[in-house]
Amino acid sequence: MNGYGNGLLRINLSDGKVTKEAIFDAMKRDFLGGRGFAIKILWDEVKNVDPLSEKNKIVFSIGPLSGQLLPSSGKMVIASKSPLTGGYGDGNIGTMASVYLKKAGYDAVVVEGKSGKPCYVLIEDETVQILDANDLWGKNSFEAQDLLEKKHGRNSGIVLIGPGGENEVPIATVMSQHGRAGGRPGMGAVMGAKNLKALVIKGTKNVSNFDDAKLRELGKKGYDEIKGKESYDFWMRQGTMQAFEWCNENACLPTHNFKEGVFEFAKELDGYVLERLHAGRKGCPMCNMQCGHLIKDASDREAELDYENIGMLGPNIGIKSLIQAGQLNRMADEWGLDTISLGSGIGFLMEASEKGLISEKINWGDFDAAQRLVGEIGRGEGLGKLVSRGVKVASETIGQGSEKWAMQIKGLEISAYNCHACPGMALSFGTSPIGASHKDAWIIAWEIANDRFSYNKAKVEKLIEFQRLRGGFFESATVCRLPWVEVGFGLDWYPEYLEAVTGEKKTWEDFHQIGDRIYNLIRAFWKRENPGFGRKWDYPPDRWFDDAQSRGKMKGMKIDRRKYDQMLSWYYELRGWDDNGIPRRDTLERSGLNEVAKAIG
Ligand code: SF4
């Protein structure tokens, strides 16, 4: 099919074998690419394995739109069985590796086995080599990127891990290009467990699109439309950091481990402070609305900020300086640790200290302690070891009711939105297919603007609509959703882009069917890999149900458990899942997943 590469590259690090396999058109039609390819491969090939064993596999996949000359297309999905959650884990990353993988002629790379010593993989079109990485091992993600660029030239796409991944820390992520990150549920640890430091990808081939001239014309029009949007200028000034002030005003800023939704020092950390300190901008390839804003941290190094990392490494741990939060973020990027899980872990330790559940004294806002903890978490040592496997495991370790305020769902830490007064967003976290990620259905902006306090079925329908678009289409196409989300870039462009790329005319209904198939298969994967999986895995922690916010305009607010339960039941009904949240046989069969229905009984 036009617009795709020649299939899948399989690299076995145990025996060094490299094979090239076809991805048939039926798979492209059924799963589109990116996340769709990843879950199909993992469902077929990764069964009941330890995520950090050599039996696990890691998939780097792109979609038909990835790396093309159209808005914000420089994205790649990285997926595996997660060492943090034990279920399906993935994340997208903005990287030139996406562009060069397309030019090298592949749609996915599957890495399996385990190298006997540190290695990296160099892909140059048809040639694939597994190379020694002894000189890279131990280097942080910035140093390793520089060394690899020096060796292989800047005309290469690199995805790599920092020491956190090497140490198999389950909150380790995958990094690229000095600060791009992806794969929150421990994808960095999976690479580390394989002794795999990096993939370096170089590609020189033309992409076989159906109508290149049309695609160029549509791509240019798309870029122009984005630039002409009313909100474009403000976006270019603050990027996702514009959400900081908005969250504080709406009392959903994560503060002191999600106890509160407002932070008294918010004005020291918001997008206007960023504007004053602004030292540059970075972002993903093919993007004309780049959102990685740089400031200089306390050591005069560049720190790349976005809302999620400043929310979690600022108010969530009581840090009241943007420069300090930026420094923690820079450290996390160097170690290759997920900033959301990191901020949640440090917040968990601060609260445990406040409650006297651990002997160490760590106060809210203690910057020195936070810096020390980043290193300890990255090494999996000392007090940091307690949260390096995530706050779920930490709460199981220290007990004493701490699971009520271990801010995670399915083992993945909740990202930077306090939901005491946002039941739809709480359900969005609860039903995200990788654990508590905001990416699949960021319904909070719609919810606050339209219907904040209700628990009705229409809200659940809206949530599924967002999941179909964000988690189904954008993750599989595979392109960034932010042009649509943040500046209102029209959704109508995407079927046109797909048609110019593949030659096939598709409707949104077609894409939603693909999205539903992907969600059903991911849900089945969770069930197969975790026999006890079910409804209780879809609830946020007790804090949001039981401990009302004590200040701000949402003072006294908490989620009504009975009404949340009703929304969850509607969600299952609308998805065609049973009351325990498992896809029904007829639902799986409608998605063409008959074999899956048999496998999960
Ligand atoms: S909007 Fe931001 S995340 Fe999306 S492609 Fe551009 S730089 Fe990357």
XYZ file of C-alpha atoms and ligand atoms in Angstrom:
609
model
C 0.000 0.000 0.000
C 1.314 3.483 -0.813
C 2.715 5.629 1.973
C 4.060 2.718 3.969
C 7.527 1.182 4.002
C 8.341 -2.382 3.141
C 7.364 -3.793 6.478
C 8.908 -4.794 9.708
C 12.524 -5.069 10.730
C 13.133 -7.659 13.441
C 16.354 -7.562 15.418
C 17.213 -10.289 17.881
C 19.883 -9.089 20.280
C 20.500 -12.567 21.738
C 21.751 -14.140 18.507
C 22.287 -11.047 16.349
C 19.817 -12.236 13.734
C 18.130 -9.564 11.621
C 15.083 -10.308 9.468
C 12.779 -8.280 7.290
C 9.120 -9.212 7.234
C 6.116 -7.988 5.348
C 3.281 -6.087 6.940
C 0.298 -7.112 4.881
C -2.315 -4.671 3.602
C -4.963 -6.260 5.826
C -2.959 -5.233 8.897
C -2.532 -1.710 7.534
C -6.291 -1.450 6.944
C -7.201 -2.926 10.316
C -4.598 -1.190 12.512
C -3.359 1.812 10.454
C 0.142 2.060 12.002
C 1.939 3.305 15.138
C -0.004 2.189 18.218
C -2.177 -0.097 16.092
C 0.822 -2.014 14.757
C 2.395 -2.095 18.208
C -0.522 -3.704 20.026
C -1.089 -6.202 17.195
C 2.555 -7.297 17.329
C 2.615 -7.458 21.132
C -0.660 -9.365 21.287
C 0.680 -11.934 18.811
C 4.174 -12.254 20.230
C 4.418 -11.257 23.893
C 2.537 -13.618 26.166
C 2.898 -13.883 29.911
C 6.484 -12.716 30.014
C 8.416 -10.782 32.638
C 8.648 -7.261 31.130
C 12.325 -6.983 32.054
C 13.282 -10.414 30.740
C 14.766 -11.127 27.355
C 11.426 -12.633 26.339
C 9.781 -9.225 26.244
C 9.908 -7.286 22.969
C 9.926 -3.594 22.237
C 8.296 -2.090 19.164
C 9.240 1.192 17.472
C 6.502 1.924 14.978
C 5.293 4.719 12.749
C 2.157 5.326 10.740
C 1.358 6.344 7.180
C 1.471 10.054 8.065
C 4.642 9.908 10.188
C 7.648 11.744 8.877
C 5.739 13.184 5.921
C 5.821 16.826 4.865
C 2.738 17.765 6.810
C 2.050 19.379 10.156
C 3.632 17.893 13.274
C 4.243 14.499 11.718
C 7.640 13.695 13.290
C 6.317 11.156 15.773
C 7.071 7.521 16.580
C 5.342 5.118 18.980
C 7.444 3.014 21.362
C 5.569 0.127 22.974
C 6.143 -2.959 25.061
C 4.739 -4.910 27.964
C 5.282 -2.408 30.743
C 7.570 -3.104 33.709
C 5.732 -0.352 35.595
C 2.160 -1.580 35.107
C 2.395 -5.172 33.858
C 0.021 -4.234 31.037
C 0.257 -2.620 27.628
C 2.614 0.348 27.688
C 3.418 2.868 25.019
C 4.168 6.483 24.308
C 4.849 8.647 21.310
C 8.065 10.578 20.921
C 8.940 13.449 18.618
C 12.116 12.419 16.866
C 13.997 12.458 13.590
C 14.067 8.671 14.039
C 10.476 8.746 12.788
C 11.448 10.629 9.628
C 14.459 8.438 8.899
C 12.674 5.177 9.647
C 10.177 6.114 6.953
C 13.012 6.997 4.573
C 14.807 3.759 5.406
C 11.679 1.946 4.250
C 10.307 0.410 7.461
C 7.023 0.746 9.309
C 8.180 -0.889 12.516
C 11.270 -2.194 14.255
C 10.854 -5.023 16.742
C 13.761 -5.596 19.103
C 13.798 -8.904 20.955
C 16.208 -10.953 23.071
C 19.020 -9.452 25.090
C 22.526 -8.480 24.148
C 25.338 -9.952 26.252
C 26.883 -6.505 26.557
C 25.848 -2.887 26.030
C 25.003 -2.296 22.394
C 23.222 0.015 20.023
C 21.601 -0.682 16.687
C 22.532 1.228 13.544
C 20.007 1.052 10.699
C 21.148 2.516 7.370
C 18.498 1.694 4.794
C 18.992 -2.046 4.143
C 22.061 -2.401 6.358
C 21.578 -3.178 10.023
C 24.409 -3.503 12.523
C 24.481 -4.252 16.228
C 27.381 -2.200 17.583
C 29.285 -1.983 20.829
C 27.992 0.660 23.249
C 30.559 0.371 26.018
C 31.637 3.989 25.565
C 28.002 5.142 25.702
C 26.889 3.128 28.733
C 26.643 5.340 31.792
C 26.419 8.511 29.720
C 23.383 10.685 30.249
C 20.938 11.108 27.394
C 22.429 14.439 26.277
C 26.024 13.169 26.278
C 25.082 9.949 24.501
C 23.105 11.849 21.858
C 26.146 14.073 21.206
C 28.502 11.098 20.939
C 26.216 9.268 18.540
C 25.716 12.372 16.397
C 29.472 12.823 16.278
C 29.952 9.228 15.152
C 27.100 8.969 12.679
C 26.424 12.541 11.637
C 23.508 14.782 12.375
C 21.588 13.332 9.438
C 20.454 10.486 11.652
C 17.501 9.901 13.948
C 18.343 8.678 17.430
C 16.215 7.256 20.226
C 18.143 6.338 23.332
C 18.081 5.856 27.078
C 19.800 7.559 29.974
C 21.265 5.853 33.045
C 17.752 5.415 34.486
C 16.906 3.044 31.650
C 20.270 1.296 31.936
C 19.487 0.669 35.604
C 16.116 -0.806 34.552
C 14.230 1.707 36.654
C 10.567 1.112 35.728
C 9.798 4.839 35.454
C 12.552 5.271 32.834
C 11.508 6.663 29.517
C 13.057 6.849 26.039
C 14.724 10.095 24.981
C 15.668 11.828 21.748
C 17.247 15.071 20.581
C 18.229 16.480 23.989
C 14.926 16.540 25.771
C 12.201 14.884 23.706
C 10.788 12.023 25.750
C 8.267 9.230 25.236
C 7.190 5.890 26.614
C 6.129 6.748 30.168
C 5.338 3.200 31.335
C 8.988 2.181 31.536
C 9.902 1.808 27.873
C 13.416 3.021 28.791
C 13.756 0.213 31.325
C 12.803 -2.368 28.675
C 15.620 -1.069 26.446
C 18.000 -1.134 29.409
C 17.052 -4.714 30.253
C 18.088 -5.643 26.719
C 21.423 -3.811 27.112
C 20.220 -1.607 24.268
C 21.394 2.002 24.603
C 20.052 3.399 21.347
C 18.652 2.990 17.888
C 20.376 5.169 15.287
C 18.445 5.365 12.042
C 19.545 6.743 8.694
C 17.355 6.563 5.627
C 17.762 7.898 2.126
C 14.864 6.510 0.118
C 11.887 8.321 -1.317
C 8.552 7.516 0.260
C 6.124 5.931 -2.157
C 3.100 8.139 -1.622
C 0.050 7.841 -3.851
C 0.091 11.506 -4.880
C 3.177 13.405 -3.766
C 2.259 16.667 -5.465
C -1.129 16.693 -3.786
C 0.403 15.858 -0.429
C 2.885 18.730 -0.770
C 0.083 21.117 -1.644
C -2.128 19.934 1.232
C 0.788 19.970 3.634
C 1.654 23.567 2.778
C -1.959 24.637 3.159
C -2.062 22.926 6.531
C 1.069 24.692 7.777
C -0.382 28.011 6.568
C -3.703 27.381 8.291
C -1.951 26.643 11.598
C 0.064 29.865 11.390
C -3.062 31.853 10.669
C -4.984 30.608 13.716
C -5.986 33.195 16.285
C -4.417 31.307 19.162
C -1.140 30.662 17.321
C 0.778 33.655 18.684
C -0.016 32.933 22.313
C 0.777 29.275 21.764
C 4.176 30.250 20.368
C 4.799 32.377 23.442
C 3.848 29.824 26.086
C 3.104 26.434 24.473
C 1.596 23.945 26.883
C 2.736 26.177 29.772
C -0.336 28.300 29.084
C -2.230 25.560 30.948
C -0.460 26.395 34.209
C -2.351 29.611 34.958
C -5.583 28.067 33.651
C -5.239 25.036 35.920
C -4.585 27.182 38.976
C -7.552 29.428 38.179
C -9.753 26.365 37.792
C -8.388 24.654 40.896
C -7.011 21.599 39.114
C -3.282 22.286 39.465
C -1.667 19.269 41.197
C -0.455 20.631 44.510
C 1.235 18.760 47.370
C 0.679 15.306 45.927
C -2.759 16.203 44.542
C -4.169 17.254 47.910
C -5.106 20.634 46.496
C -5.812 22.222 43.132
C -4.395 25.676 43.780
C -0.840 26.715 44.629
C -0.164 29.979 46.410
C 3.074 30.493 44.463
C 1.587 29.708 41.052
C 2.521 33.114 39.716
C 6.204 32.235 40.226
C 5.904 29.304 37.828
C 3.398 30.154 35.116
C 3.720 30.822 31.413
C 4.401 34.533 31.940
C 7.474 33.697 34.024
C 8.532 31.414 31.197
C 8.155 34.324 28.773
C 10.433 36.482 30.935
C 13.083 33.740 31.187
C 12.709 32.482 27.625
C 15.992 31.304 26.124
C 14.847 29.485 23.012
C 12.481 26.930 21.583
C 12.754 23.300 20.527
C 10.357 20.714 19.263
C 9.648 17.751 17.101
C 10.490 17.481 13.409
C 7.974 18.709 10.818
C 6.281 21.006 13.320
C 5.629 24.716 12.854
C 4.157 25.219 16.323
C 7.047 23.865 18.377
C 6.187 23.709 22.053
C 9.479 22.897 23.783
C 10.299 26.195 25.524
C 13.783 26.587 26.938
C 15.027 28.471 29.961
C 18.432 28.409 31.612
C 18.413 26.408 34.831
C 20.374 27.271 37.979
C 23.512 25.715 36.434
C 23.055 27.750 33.229
C 22.055 24.691 31.238
C 19.060 24.636 28.930
C 15.948 23.136 30.466
C 12.970 22.359 28.265
C 9.642 23.072 29.899
C 6.128 21.938 29.320
C 3.073 22.039 31.512
C 3.134 18.428 32.668
C 6.706 18.461 33.918
C 6.426 21.843 35.630
C 3.078 20.898 37.207
C 4.565 17.713 38.644
C 8.024 19.041 39.564
C 6.663 22.391 40.767
C 3.470 22.647 42.838
C 3.054 18.906 43.217
C 6.201 18.826 45.327
C 5.908 22.391 46.659
C 8.703 23.889 44.494
C 7.977 27.561 43.967
C 10.625 28.580 41.438
C 10.418 27.933 37.705
C 14.197 27.768 37.500
C 14.312 25.055 40.178
C 11.486 23.081 38.572
C 13.295 23.493 35.239
C 16.499 22.165 36.778
C 14.726 19.060 38.094
C 13.266 18.580 34.645
C 16.678 18.844 33.033
C 18.033 16.268 35.491
C 15.128 13.939 34.704
C 15.825 14.277 30.976
C 19.496 13.520 31.483
C 18.711 10.445 33.592
C 15.945 9.489 31.122
C 13.226 9.415 33.786
C 9.584 10.211 33.227
C 8.947 13.636 34.750
C 5.339 12.875 35.701
C 6.148 9.675 37.574
C 9.193 11.361 39.074
C 7.157 14.298 40.440
C 4.563 11.890 41.748
C 7.224 9.737 43.427
C 8.917 12.695 45.116
C 5.503 14.032 46.206
C 4.659 10.620 47.630
C 7.879 10.619 49.684
C 7.249 14.166 50.928
C 3.777 13.222 52.074
C 5.040 9.985 53.645
C 7.592 12.075 55.546
C 4.933 14.583 56.612
C 2.813 11.714 57.946
C 5.788 10.128 59.710
C 5.637 6.932 57.620
C 9.314 7.138 56.709
C 12.106 8.228 59.027
C 13.722 10.740 56.636
C 12.560 14.330 56.897
C 11.767 15.779 53.465
C 9.701 18.931 53.458
C 7.459 20.195 50.689
C 9.513 22.412 48.413
C 12.900 21.066 49.583
C 14.856 21.569 46.366
C 18.095 20.005 47.631
C 16.269 16.864 48.712
C 14.416 16.733 45.387
C 17.700 16.946 43.463
C 19.208 14.193 45.587
C 16.132 12.037 45.034
C 16.324 12.353 41.241
C 19.760 10.703 41.368
C 18.659 8.070 43.870
C 15.605 7.213 41.793
C 17.707 7.058 38.629
C 20.101 4.641 40.346
C 17.329 2.749 42.123
C 19.145 3.315 45.407
C 18.554 4.742 48.879
C 15.201 6.298 49.619
C 14.683 6.864 45.895
C 14.521 3.112 45.381
C 11.161 3.096 47.165
C 9.483 5.093 44.382
C 11.679 4.082 41.448
C 9.217 1.244 40.745
C 6.316 3.693 40.891
C 4.115 4.891 43.726
C 1.841 1.829 43.557
C 4.715 -0.452 44.541
C 5.936 2.151 47.044
C 2.547 2.214 48.776
C 2.408 -1.589 48.818
C 5.841 -1.516 50.466
C 5.133 0.984 53.243
C 1.405 0.233 53.652
C -0.351 2.156 56.452
C -3.087 3.405 54.179
C -0.675 5.073 51.753
C -2.404 3.447 48.782
C -5.179 6.009 49.274
C -2.837 8.809 48.222
C -0.452 6.939 45.922
C -1.571 8.896 42.876
C -1.669 6.243 40.180
C -4.100 4.154 38.175
C -3.108 0.695 36.898
C 0.387 1.426 38.211
C 1.016 4.511 36.068
C 1.259 7.843 37.871
C -1.507 10.365 37.229
C -0.439 13.294 35.084
C -0.775 16.923 36.109
C -4.525 17.475 36.568
C -6.153 17.348 39.971
C -9.620 15.880 39.490
C -11.389 16.459 42.820
C -13.810 18.589 40.817
C -13.428 17.077 37.332
C -15.193 13.691 37.267
C -14.961 13.342 33.489
C -11.181 13.817 33.553
C -10.973 11.337 36.428
C -12.787 8.802 34.237
C -10.476 9.674 31.386
C -7.497 8.771 33.584
C -9.352 5.682 34.819
C -9.999 4.315 31.335
C -6.778 5.351 29.586
C -5.316 2.234 27.956
C -1.835 2.620 29.466
C -2.719 3.715 33.016
C -3.338 7.257 34.205
C -2.231 9.169 31.143
C -3.885 12.405 30.001
C -3.062 11.780 26.378
C -5.940 9.563 25.279
C -8.773 11.820 26.401
C -7.878 15.255 27.675
C -11.515 16.009 28.340
C -10.768 18.478 31.142
C -10.812 21.615 28.970
C -14.158 20.643 27.428
C -15.507 19.589 30.825
C -14.642 22.828 32.608
C -15.916 24.949 29.745
C -19.171 23.049 29.253
C -20.336 20.773 31.993
C -17.977 20.576 34.933
C -20.012 19.028 37.712
C -22.332 16.562 36.011
C -21.851 12.806 35.797
C -24.080 12.172 32.799
C -23.903 9.753 29.909
C -23.313 12.543 27.387
C -20.008 13.282 29.112
C -18.987 9.635 28.805
C -19.883 9.720 25.102
C -17.707 12.809 24.702
C -14.855 11.044 26.476
C -15.026 8.112 24.068
C -15.131 10.548 21.138
C -11.852 12.038 22.389
C -10.303 8.614 22.928
C -11.196 7.592 19.383
C -9.534 10.674 17.966
C -6.551 11.019 20.228
C -5.738 7.480 21.306
C -7.120 5.786 18.210
C -6.376 7.994 15.217
C -3.487 10.299 16.146
C -1.452 7.590 17.877
C -1.828 5.266 14.923
C -1.599 7.684 11.987
C 1.047 8.586 13.779
C 1.099 12.380 14.147
C 0.886 14.943 16.934
C -2.638 15.826 18.041
C -1.709 19.280 19.352
C -2.405 21.259 16.149
C -6.031 20.146 16.482
C -6.193 20.364 20.280
C -4.365 23.620 20.841
C -4.869 25.868 17.828
C -8.009 24.334 16.341
C -6.462 22.876 13.183
C -9.317 21.242 11.277
C -9.829 17.505 11.594
C -11.028 17.449 7.970
C -7.432 17.672 6.822
C -6.508 14.213 8.035
C -8.664 12.013 5.764
C -7.352 14.143 2.890
C -3.765 13.606 3.968
C -4.386 9.876 4.245
C -5.912 9.776 0.791
C -2.947 11.598 -0.757
C -0.580 9.205 1.038
C -2.327 5.856 0.518
C -4.764 6.504 -2.330
C -7.593 5.181 -0.172
C -10.621 7.261 0.723
C -11.595 6.817 4.352
C -14.152 8.464 6.594
C -13.922 9.283 10.269
C -16.301 6.396 10.877
C -13.676 4.093 9.328
C -10.968 5.534 11.569
C -13.139 5.190 14.655
C -13.677 1.521 13.884
C -9.914 1.105 13.749
C -9.574 3.012 17.026
C -12.161 0.788 18.705
C -10.385 -2.324 17.448
C -7.132 -1.037 18.950
C -8.789 -0.242 22.289
C -10.442 -3.664 22.394
C -7.159 -5.417 21.688
C -5.253 -3.381 24.267
C -7.917 -4.205 26.846
C -7.667 -7.893 25.955
C -3.887 -7.680 26.370
C -4.270 -6.325 29.904
C -6.655 -9.173 30.700
C -4.470 -11.895 29.233
C -1.341 -10.628 30.997
C -3.127 -10.000 34.329
C -5.780 -12.636 35.051
C -7.192 -10.537 37.940
C -7.653 -7.531 35.651
C -11.064 -5.901 35.726
C -13.277 -3.108 36.901
C -11.378 -2.215 40.047
C -8.366 -1.293 37.921
C -10.298 1.655 36.457
C -10.701 3.704 39.625
C -8.635 6.660 40.723
C -7.120 6.604 44.217
C -9.286 7.244 47.274
C -7.872 10.744 47.725
C -10.189 12.096 44.993
C -13.242 10.376 46.497
C -12.628 10.888 50.199
C -10.397 13.920 50.917
C -12.023 17.111 49.701
C -9.883 20.031 48.584
C -9.422 22.394 51.514
C -8.914 25.676 49.681
C -9.551 27.632 46.512
C -12.772 27.944 44.607
C -13.286 24.173 44.602
C -12.953 23.961 48.391
C -15.003 21.049 49.724
C -15.171 19.289 46.335
C -14.503 15.597 45.838
C -15.730 12.960 43.409
C -18.972 11.141 44.184
C -17.974 7.466 44.146
C -21.443 6.143 43.338
C -21.806 8.503 40.384
C -18.296 7.693 39.126
C -19.292 4.050 39.254
C -22.348 4.799 37.118
C -20.234 6.671 34.560
C -17.861 3.721 34.409
C -20.796 1.382 33.734
C -21.977 3.631 30.899
C -18.442 3.671 29.557
C -18.344 -0.145 29.439
C -21.797 -0.307 27.873
C -20.851 2.194 25.142
C -17.627 0.323 24.422
C -19.354 -3.050 24.332
C -17.457 -4.357 27.374
C -18.987 -6.411 30.160
C -19.624 -5.134 33.654
C -16.094 -6.070 34.657
C -14.660 -4.003 31.814
C -13.700 -6.943 29.582
C -14.613 -6.705 25.863
C -17.627 -8.932 25.151
C -17.303 -11.694 22.587
C -19.664 -9.970 20.117
C -17.679 -6.730 20.461
C -14.415 -8.487 19.677
C -15.995 -10.315 16.770
C -17.336 -7.035 15.380
C -13.751 -5.780 15.453
C -12.653 -8.909 13.590
C -10.861 -10.179 16.695
C -12.455 -13.631 16.863
C -9.241 -15.336 17.957
C -8.820 -12.799 20.725
C -12.280 -13.598 22.029
C -11.261 -17.252 22.336
C -7.952 -16.399 24.010
C -9.489 -14.400 26.840
C -12.386 -16.775 27.244
S 3.216 20.646 18.963
Fe 4.874 20.163 20.368
S 4.640 17.912 20.779
Fe 3.437 18.412 18.914
S 4.845 17.995 17.211
Fe 5.009 20.194 17.725
S 6.741 20.298 19.156
Fe 6.081 18.173 19.068
